[in-house]
Short mmCIF file of C-alpha atoms in Angstrom, two decimals:
data_model
loop_
_atom_site.label_atom_id
_atom_site.label_comp_id
_atom_site.label_asym_id
_atom_site.label_seq_id
_atom_site.Cartn_x
_atom_site.Cartn_y
_atom_site.Cartn_z
CA MET A 1 35.03 -3.72 11.03
CA SER A 2 33.86 -0.49 9.39
CA GLU A 3 30.57 0.83 10.70
CA ALA A 4 29.88 3.05 7.66
CA PRO A 5 28.06 0.41 5.55
CA PHE A 6 25.85 -0.49 8.51
CA ASN A 7 24.99 3.18 9.09
CA LEU A 8 24.09 3.59 5.43
CA VAL A 9 21.98 0.43 5.16
CA TYR A 10 20.24 0.61 8.53
CA LEU A 11 19.43 4.32 8.33
CA GLY A 12 18.23 3.95 4.74
CA ILE A 13 15.95 1.00 5.48
CA GLY A 14 14.63 2.58 8.68
CA THR A 15 13.87 5.90 7.01
CA VAL A 16 12.06 4.34 4.05
CA ALA A 17 10.13 1.98 6.32
CA TRP A 18 9.05 4.85 8.56
CA GLY A 19 7.85 6.70 5.46
CA VAL A 20 5.65 3.72 4.59
CA ALA A 21 4.47 3.48 8.22
CA GLY A 22 3.59 7.18 8.15
CA LEU A 23 1.39 6.66 5.09
CA LYS A 24 -0.35 3.74 6.82
CA ILE A 25 -0.92 5.84 9.95
CA ARG A 26 -2.35 8.63 7.81
CA ALA A 27 -4.68 6.14 6.10
CA TRP A 28 -5.72 4.79 9.50
CA ARG A 29 -6.57 8.30 10.76
CA ARG A 30 -8.77 8.82 7.72
CA ASP A 31 -10.40 5.40 7.95
CA PRO A 32 -9.88 4.02 11.48
CA SER A 33 -9.76 0.23 11.46
CA PRO A 34 -7.86 -2.31 13.56
CA GLY A 35 -6.28 -3.84 10.45
CA LEU A 36 -4.69 -0.59 9.25
CA LEU A 37 -3.42 0.20 12.74
CA VAL A 38 -1.80 -3.22 13.10
CA VAL A 39 -0.19 -2.91 9.66
CA ALA A 40 1.21 0.50 10.64
CA LEU A 41 2.65 -0.91 13.88
CA THR A 42 4.04 -3.94 12.03
CA ILE A 43 6.08 -1.56 9.86
CA ALA A 44 6.89 1.13 12.45
CA ALA A 45 8.35 -1.22 15.07
CA PRO A 46 11.14 -2.72 12.92
CA ALA A 47 11.69 0.64 11.21
CA THR A 48 12.55 2.10 14.61
CA ALA A 49 14.75 -0.88 15.38
CA PHE A 50 16.75 -0.41 12.18
CA LEU A 51 17.29 3.28 12.96
CA VAL A 52 18.47 2.55 16.49
CA ALA A 53 20.71 -0.27 15.24
CA ALA A 54 22.69 2.14 13.07
CA PRO A 55 26.00 2.46 14.98
CA VAL A 56 25.90 6.26 14.90
CA LEU A 57 22.52 6.36 16.69
CA TYR A 58 23.37 3.32 18.80
CA ARG A 59 26.33 5.10 20.37
CA LEU A 60 24.40 8.35 20.74
CA ILE A 61 21.63 6.61 22.72
CA ASP A 62 24.20 4.94 24.98
CA ARG A 63 25.90 8.27 25.67
CA VAL A 64 22.63 10.01 26.48
CA ALA A 65 21.49 7.14 28.74
CA HIS A 66 24.96 6.75 30.34
CA ARG A 67 24.70 2.98 29.92
CA GLY A 68 26.64 0.91 27.43
CA ASN A 69 24.73 -1.28 24.96
CA LEU A 70 21.31 -0.06 26.11
CA ALA A 71 20.47 0.49 22.44
CA THR A 72 20.66 -3.28 21.93
CA LEU A 73 17.67 -3.75 24.23
CA LEU A 74 15.74 -1.08 22.31
CA VAL A 75 16.57 -2.71 18.98
CA TYR A 76 15.48 -6.15 20.10
CA LEU A 77 12.33 -4.86 21.78
CA GLY A 78 11.49 -3.09 18.51
CA ILE A 79 11.86 -6.33 16.56
CA THR A 80 9.85 -8.12 19.25
CA GLY A 81 7.16 -5.47 18.75
CA PHE A 82 7.17 -6.41 15.06
CA SER A 83 6.84 -10.07 16.07
CA ALA A 84 3.79 -9.31 18.24
CA ALA A 85 2.16 -7.16 15.55
CA ALA A 86 2.88 -9.75 12.87
CA VAL A 87 1.30 -12.51 14.94
CA VAL A 88 -1.80 -10.33 15.44
CA LEU A 89 -1.89 -9.52 11.73
CA ALA A 90 -1.63 -13.19 10.86
CA ARG A 91 -4.61 -13.95 13.10
CA MET A 92 -6.65 -11.09 11.61
CA TRP A 93 -5.84 -12.25 8.09
CA THR A 94 -6.76 -15.86 8.79
CA PRO A 95 -10.34 -16.33 7.54
CA PRO A 96 -12.73 -18.47 9.62
CA LYS A 97 -13.88 -21.68 7.95
CA GLU A 98 -17.29 -20.22 7.22
CA ARG A 99 -15.82 -17.22 5.39
CA GLY A 100 -15.89 -17.41 1.60
CA ASP A 101 -12.97 -16.74 -0.70
CA ALA A 102 -14.35 -13.35 -1.63
CA GLN A 103 -14.38 -12.29 2.02
CA VAL A 104 -10.80 -13.02 2.97
CA TRP A 105 -10.28 -9.44 4.16
CA ASP A 106 -13.39 -9.18 6.34
CA GLY A 107 -12.94 -7.76 9.84
CA ALA A 108 -11.79 -9.99 12.65
CA THR A 109 -14.42 -11.94 14.58
CA ALA A 110 -14.77 -12.50 18.33
CA ASP A 111 -12.95 -15.84 18.00
CA THR A 112 -10.13 -14.09 16.19
CA TRP A 113 -9.71 -11.54 18.97
CA HIS A 114 -9.70 -14.38 21.51
CA GLU A 115 -6.76 -15.96 19.67
CA VAL A 116 -5.05 -12.56 19.44
CA ARG A 117 -5.32 -11.99 23.19
CA ARG A 118 -3.89 -15.43 23.93
CA ARG A 119 -0.83 -14.82 21.79
CA LEU A 120 -0.30 -11.28 23.03
CA ALA A 121 -0.35 -12.66 26.58
CA VAL A 122 2.78 -14.66 25.70
CA PHE A 123 4.54 -11.47 24.59
CA ALA A 124 3.25 -9.60 27.66
CA VAL A 125 4.98 -12.21 29.85
CA LEU A 126 8.19 -12.70 27.87
CA VAL A 127 9.03 -9.05 27.17
CA PRO A 128 9.45 -8.18 30.89
CA VAL A 129 11.43 -11.41 31.31
CA MET A 130 13.74 -10.40 28.46
CA THR A 131 14.18 -6.94 29.96
CA VAL A 132 15.11 -8.36 33.36
CA LEU A 133 17.55 -10.80 31.80
CA PHE A 134 19.22 -8.00 29.85
CA PHE A 135 19.73 -5.74 32.85
CA THR A 136 20.86 -8.51 35.18
CA GLY A 137 23.34 -9.76 32.59
CA GLY A 138 25.50 -6.69 33.07
CA ALA A 139 26.52 -6.46 29.40
CA THR A 140 27.52 -2.80 29.56
CA ALA A 141 31.13 -2.86 28.39
CA PRO A 142 32.64 -2.91 25.91
CA GLU A 143 30.14 -1.06 23.73
CA THR A 144 29.41 -3.37 20.77
CA PRO A 145 26.86 -2.05 18.24
CA LEU A 146 27.75 -4.81 15.76
CA THR A 147 29.01 -7.73 17.87
CA PHE A 148 26.84 -7.70 21.00
CA ASP A 149 25.46 -11.22 20.47
CA THR A 150 28.75 -13.05 20.11
CA THR A 151 30.55 -10.88 22.66
CA PHE A 152 28.14 -11.46 25.54
CA ALA A 153 26.57 -14.83 24.67
CA THR A 154 28.82 -16.45 27.30
CA ILE A 155 26.74 -14.75 30.02
CA PRO A 156 23.79 -17.11 30.77
CA GLN A 157 21.25 -14.30 31.25
CA ILE A 158 22.24 -12.64 27.98
CA ALA A 159 22.26 -15.96 26.13
CA LEU A 160 18.71 -16.70 27.32
CA PHE A 161 17.67 -13.14 26.45
CA LEU A 162 18.99 -13.61 22.90
CA VAL A 163 17.38 -17.03 22.43
CA LEU A 164 13.96 -15.75 23.59
CA TYR A 165 14.23 -12.83 21.19
CA GLN A 166 15.18 -15.02 18.25
CA ALA A 167 12.44 -17.55 19.07
CA LEU A 168 9.71 -14.89 19.10
CA PHE A 169 11.06 -13.32 15.93
CA GLY A 170 11.35 -16.63 14.10
CA PHE A 171 7.84 -17.71 15.12
CA ALA A 172 6.37 -14.43 13.85
CA LEU A 173 8.19 -14.70 10.52
CA VAL A 174 7.00 -18.25 9.92
CA ASP A 175 3.46 -17.44 11.06
CA ILE A 176 2.91 -14.43 8.82
CA SER A 177 4.67 -16.10 5.87
CA ARG A 178 2.41 -19.14 6.21
CA VAL A 179 -0.77 -17.06 6.35
CA CYS A 180 0.26 -14.76 3.49
CA PHE A 181 1.20 -17.71 1.32
CA GLY A 182 -2.30 -19.14 1.76
CA HIS A 183 -3.97 -15.84 0.95
CA ALA A 184 -1.81 -15.16 -2.10
CA SER A 185 -3.02 -18.38 -3.70
CA ARG A 186 -6.64 -17.28 -3.20
CA LEU A 187 -6.36 -13.78 -4.62
CA PRO A 188 -6.60 -12.73 -8.28
CA THR A 189 -3.51 -11.56 -10.12
CA GLY A 190 -2.76 -7.96 -9.23
CA PRO A 191 -0.80 -5.61 -6.94
CA LEU A 192 -2.31 -7.04 -3.75
CA ARG A 193 -1.31 -10.58 -4.62
CA SER A 194 2.19 -9.45 -5.64
CA GLY A 195 2.57 -7.49 -2.42
CA ILE A 196 1.56 -10.43 -0.25
CA ARG A 197 3.99 -12.68 -2.09
CA LEU A 198 6.77 -10.18 -1.37
CA ILE A 199 5.87 -10.37 2.33
CA VAL A 200 6.12 -14.17 2.15
CA LEU A 201 9.50 -14.01 0.42
CA GLY A 202 10.80 -11.37 2.83
CA GLY A 203 9.67 -13.37 5.85
CA LEU A 204 11.35 -16.53 4.64
CA ILE A 205 14.59 -14.71 3.83
CA ALA A 206 14.58 -13.03 7.25
CA CYS A 207 14.42 -16.52 8.77
CA GLY A 208 18.01 -16.82 7.56
CA TYR A 209 18.89 -14.06 10.03
CA VAL A 210 17.37 -16.08 12.89
CA LEU A 211 19.22 -19.23 11.85
CA CYS A 212 22.58 -17.44 11.52
CA LYS A 213 22.16 -15.73 14.87
CA LEU A 214 21.20 -18.90 16.73
CA ILE A 215 24.21 -20.77 15.34
CA ALA A 216 26.55 -17.91 16.22
CA ILE A 217 25.06 -17.49 19.71
CA GLY A 218 25.30 -21.20 20.40
CA ALA A 219 28.90 -21.31 19.22
CA ALA A 220 29.83 -18.27 21.31
CA PHE A 221 28.15 -19.75 24.39
CA ALA A 222 30.15 -22.96 23.86
CA GLU A 223 33.25 -20.81 23.34
CA VAL A 224 33.73 -22.08 19.79
CA ALA A 225 35.51 -19.50 17.65
CA GLY A 226 35.17 -18.81 13.93
CA THR A 227 31.42 -18.31 13.57
CA GLU A 228 31.25 -14.58 14.40
CA TRP A 229 30.78 -13.71 10.71
CA LEU A 230 27.36 -15.41 10.79
CA SER A 231 26.21 -12.84 13.35
CA THR A 232 28.01 -9.77 12.03
CA ALA A 233 27.81 -10.22 8.24
CA LEU A 234 25.52 -12.93 6.89
CA GLY A 235 22.75 -12.55 9.48
CA PRO A 236 22.38 -8.75 9.01
CA ALA A 237 22.37 -9.27 5.22
CA PHE A 238 19.41 -11.65 5.53
CA ALA A 239 17.67 -9.20 7.88
CA ALA A 240 18.19 -6.21 5.60
CA LEU A 241 16.99 -8.01 2.48
CA GLY A 242 13.99 -9.46 4.31
CA ALA A 243 13.06 -6.03 5.70
CA VAL A 244 13.25 -4.45 2.24
CA LEU A 245 10.97 -7.11 0.74
CA ILE A 246 8.47 -7.01 3.60
CA THR A 247 8.30 -3.21 3.46
CA ALA A 248 7.87 -3.35 -0.32
CA GLY A 249 5.12 -5.93 0.14
CA PHE A 250 3.19 -3.64 2.46
CA ALA A 251 3.84 -0.52 0.39
CA GLY A 252 3.37 -2.00 -3.09
CA PRO A 253 -0.43 -2.33 -3.20
CA ALA A 254 -0.90 1.14 -1.68
CA ALA A 255 1.58 2.69 -4.11
CA SER A 256 -0.14 0.96 -7.01
CA ALA A 257 -3.54 2.24 -5.89
CA TRP A 258 -2.13 5.77 -5.54
CA ALA A 259 -0.59 5.63 -9.01
CA ARG A 260 -3.87 4.36 -10.46
CA ARG A 261 -5.83 7.20 -8.84
CA ARG A 262 -3.36 9.78 -10.16
CA ARG A 263 -3.46 8.22 -13.62
CA ASP A 264 -7.26 8.25 -13.62
CA TYR A 265 -7.39 11.83 -12.36
CA GLN A 266 -5.16 13.04 -15.19
CA ALA A 267 -6.82 10.83 -17.81
CA LEU A 268 -10.22 12.40 -17.05
CA ARG A 269 -8.99 15.93 -17.74
CA PRO A 270 -9.93 16.10 -21.49
CA LEU A 271 -13.44 14.86 -20.75
CA TRP A 272 -13.79 17.25 -17.82
CA ASP A 273 -12.62 20.16 -20.02
CA LEU A 274 -15.30 19.29 -22.59
CA VAL A 275 -18.18 19.38 -20.12
CA TYR A 276 -16.75 22.42 -18.31
CA ARG A 277 -16.79 24.41 -21.54
CA ALA A 278 -20.40 23.37 -22.01
CA ASP A 279 -21.50 24.63 -18.58
CA ARG A 280 -19.01 26.29 -16.25
CA ARG A 281 -21.47 26.12 -13.36
CA LEU A 282 -20.79 22.39 -13.06
CA ALA A 283 -17.35 22.82 -11.49
CA LEU A 284 -16.53 24.06 -8.01
CA GLU A 285 -13.46 25.86 -9.32
CA ALA A 286 -11.75 26.84 -12.56
CA PRO A 287 -9.61 24.28 -14.42
CA PRO A 288 -6.21 23.78 -12.76
CA SER A 289 -3.13 24.73 -14.74
CA ALA A 290 -1.03 22.09 -16.44
CA TRP A 291 1.63 22.35 -13.73
CA THR A 292 -0.93 22.07 -10.96
CA GLU A 293 -2.27 18.95 -12.65
CA ARG A 294 1.22 17.41 -12.91
CA LEU A 295 2.01 18.21 -9.27
CA ALA A 296 -1.21 16.74 -7.89
CA PHE A 297 -0.02 14.20 -5.31
CA ARG A 298 -2.44 14.60 -2.39
CA ASP A 299 -6.17 13.98 -1.97
CA LEU A 300 -6.28 12.18 -5.30
CA GLU A 301 -9.24 10.00 -4.37
CA TRP A 302 -11.34 13.03 -3.48
CA ARG A 303 -10.20 14.98 -6.55
CA THR A 304 -10.87 12.08 -8.90
CA ALA A 305 -14.29 11.36 -7.38
CA ARG A 306 -15.26 15.02 -7.66
CA ARG A 307 -14.07 15.18 -11.26
CA GLY A 308 -16.16 12.09 -12.06
CA LEU A 309 -19.28 13.63 -10.50
CA GLU A 310 -18.83 16.85 -12.45
CA ILE A 311 -18.40 14.88 -15.68
CA ARG A 312 -21.63 12.98 -14.94
CA ASP A 313 -23.44 16.28 -14.44
CA GLY A 314 -21.95 17.50 -17.71
CA GLN A 315 -23.19 14.42 -19.55
CA LEU A 316 -26.73 15.14 -18.37
CA THR A 317 -26.34 18.76 -19.45
CA LEU A 318 -25.18 17.75 -22.96
CA ARG A 319 -27.68 14.91 -23.42
CA PRO A 320 -30.36 17.08 -25.13
CA TRP A 321 -27.85 17.84 -27.90
CA ALA A 322 -26.68 14.25 -28.46
CA ASP A 323 -27.40 13.20 -32.04
CA PRO A 324 -28.90 9.71 -32.62
CA GLU A 325 -27.05 9.55 -35.95
CA VAL A 326 -23.72 10.00 -34.13
CA VAL A 327 -24.64 7.18 -31.75
CA THR A 328 -25.55 4.91 -34.67
CA ALA A 329 -22.38 5.78 -36.60
CA ALA A 330 -20.21 5.19 -33.52
CA ALA A 331 -21.84 1.78 -32.95
CA LEU A 332 -21.06 0.80 -36.56
CA VAL A 333 -17.44 1.98 -36.26
CA ALA A 334 -17.04 0.05 -33.01
CA ARG A 335 -18.43 -3.11 -34.60
CA ARG A 336 -16.07 -2.83 -37.59
CA ALA A 337 -13.13 -2.25 -35.24
CA GLY A 338 -14.03 -5.36 -33.22
CA LEU A 339 -14.29 -3.49 -29.90
CA ASP A 340 -15.62 -5.29 -26.84
CA ASP A 341 -18.75 -4.10 -25.04
CA GLU A 342 -16.91 -1.76 -22.65
CA ASP A 343 -14.86 -0.04 -25.35
CA ARG A 344 -17.90 0.08 -27.63
CA ALA A 345 -19.88 1.93 -24.94
CA ALA A 346 -16.98 4.32 -24.32
CA LEU A 347 -16.63 5.12 -28.03
CA ILE A 348 -20.35 5.81 -28.38
CA VAL A 349 -20.39 8.14 -25.38
CA ALA A 350 -17.21 9.96 -26.49
CA ALA A 351 -18.58 10.56 -29.99
CA ALA A 352 -21.99 11.60 -28.67
CA LEU A 353 -20.51 14.09 -26.19
CA ARG A 354 -18.19 15.63 -28.76
CA GLY A 355 -21.05 15.96 -31.20
CA ALA A 356 -23.33 17.38 -28.49
CA ALA A 357 -20.75 19.95 -27.41
CA ALA A 358 -20.31 21.09 -31.01
CA ALA A 359 -24.09 21.31 -31.52
CA LEU A 360 -24.46 23.36 -28.32
CA ASN A 361 -21.73 25.77 -29.40
CA GLU A 362 -23.38 26.15 -32.82
CA GLY A 363 -26.67 27.14 -31.22
CA THR A 364 -28.60 24.02 -32.23
CA ALA A 365 -31.93 23.69 -30.44
CA PRO A 366 -32.01 20.94 -27.77
CA ARG A 367 -34.14 17.85 -28.30
CA PRO A 368 -37.19 17.39 -26.11
CA ARG A 369 -36.85 14.79 -23.35
CA GLU A 370 -38.87 12.16 -25.23
CA ASP A 371 -36.55 12.41 -28.27
CA GLN A 372 -33.24 12.27 -26.37
CA VAL A 373 -31.05 9.29 -27.16
CA PRO A 374 -30.00 7.11 -24.20
CA LEU A 375 -26.24 6.79 -23.79
CA PRO A 376 -24.59 3.62 -22.47
CA GLY A 377 -22.82 3.68 -19.12
CA LEU A 378 -25.06 6.15 -17.31
CA ASP A 379 -26.41 3.31 -15.18
CA ALA A 380 -22.97 1.95 -14.27
CA GLY A 381 -22.44 1.15 -10.61
CA PRO A 382 -19.91 3.05 -8.47
CA ALA A 383 -17.30 0.30 -8.89
CA ASP A 384 -17.45 0.47 -12.70
CA GLU A 385 -18.25 4.14 -13.27
CA ARG A 386 -14.71 5.49 -12.98
CA ALA A 387 -13.28 2.89 -15.34
CA HIS A 388 -16.03 3.71 -17.86
CA LEU A 389 -15.35 7.44 -17.69
CA VAL A 390 -11.61 6.91 -18.10
CA ARG A 391 -12.32 4.88 -21.25
CA VAL A 392 -14.59 7.63 -22.55
CA ALA A 393 -11.85 10.22 -21.92
CA ARG A 394 -9.30 8.12 -23.83
CA TYR A 395 -11.65 7.70 -26.80
CA LEU A 396 -12.66 11.37 -26.80
CA TYR A 397 -10.11 12.42 -29.43
CA ALA A 398 -9.20 8.97 -30.75
CA PRO A 399 -9.20 8.36 -34.55
CA LEU A 400 -12.22 6.04 -34.25
CA THR A 401 -14.24 8.84 -32.64
CA GLY A 402 -13.32 11.22 -35.44
CA GLU A 403 -14.31 8.53 -37.94
CA ALA A 404 -17.71 8.14 -36.29
CA LEU A 405 -18.34 11.92 -36.29
CA THR A 406 -17.34 12.17 -39.94
CA ALA A 407 -19.61 9.27 -40.88
CA ALA A 408 -22.54 10.83 -39.01
CA THR A 409 -21.97 14.19 -40.72
CA THR A 410 -21.85 12.51 -44.13
CA THR A 411 -25.05 10.59 -43.39
CA GLY A 412 -26.76 13.71 -42.15
#
């Protein structure tokens, strides 16, 4: 059996999964919370197992340790670490009966931690037992990175070691799939719900790995030939596909949030440019170049929040030059276009700011405070403010905004 496909698949999955785990660890360091740490461990443990399972690294570890098949123990302990982390995650994600639907993701309670400690105690007992069984089984030769289970299942200690491993893994997969399935039905449509459904699907598919392995181990223990392919081909295929889906489920919501922040950051640029030209003291630094803007991949939340604050300051700076006739014309254009309340407010603000910036540049005298026109959206809460500003930025040079400015000029 060629080991090249297994090297390619296992190293690829392990590397990608560790990349996702690294992002989760980075997020945990910025915002320490038990939930983020457990998610990071839930991804990192199987990612390490997949890397070690690659035959090229498997053999390297055995050579360095001077013990055949030691890498098998490391692989299975890594997957068992995933099982423990998944069971903890399932408990943390299980809402108490008194918790409302909107609070599904609240922090774990004292009762939750009690359940977590009870389940971790099982792993704390069984992991040393598995380790002892492995070493007393004497499965050191031949070296079998792909066929360890069926080769050594005839040894009672190794057979029990394998069954304990599969039982813990299967329990964790069913547990986290059950909990995620319940949560997915209670969440609104969006990236988080899609990600959780991928975890459910990945967990159920990975159960196929457990089933294939148990059948193959049982057949090998009974010295029944012809089922090795379940352990060496079909089982790993289930495991690889399940791992890809579970990793995508964990990474999807975070990737979606990152893409949304980057999209918002870039969408705000025209509006930020407008207020920056009105008063360059508003910004901490000069406008970034187009290439710098395109290559902005880090600290996007901070950059976007800062850009929003500077735009808000710019709105207050331009408010004395906002023309009531522009606001009235924009409201009429929005009504004729059939815009909803949010788009109507964005169009009014975009037209008012463009008109105010032009009036400032032309040297028009500012209106006194009592004559300044109130603009919609200034009282928006933090959760809605960014979405409002992004809408304003998109309407800033839209045809409807130009129509409103032309109508106001004609009226004036």
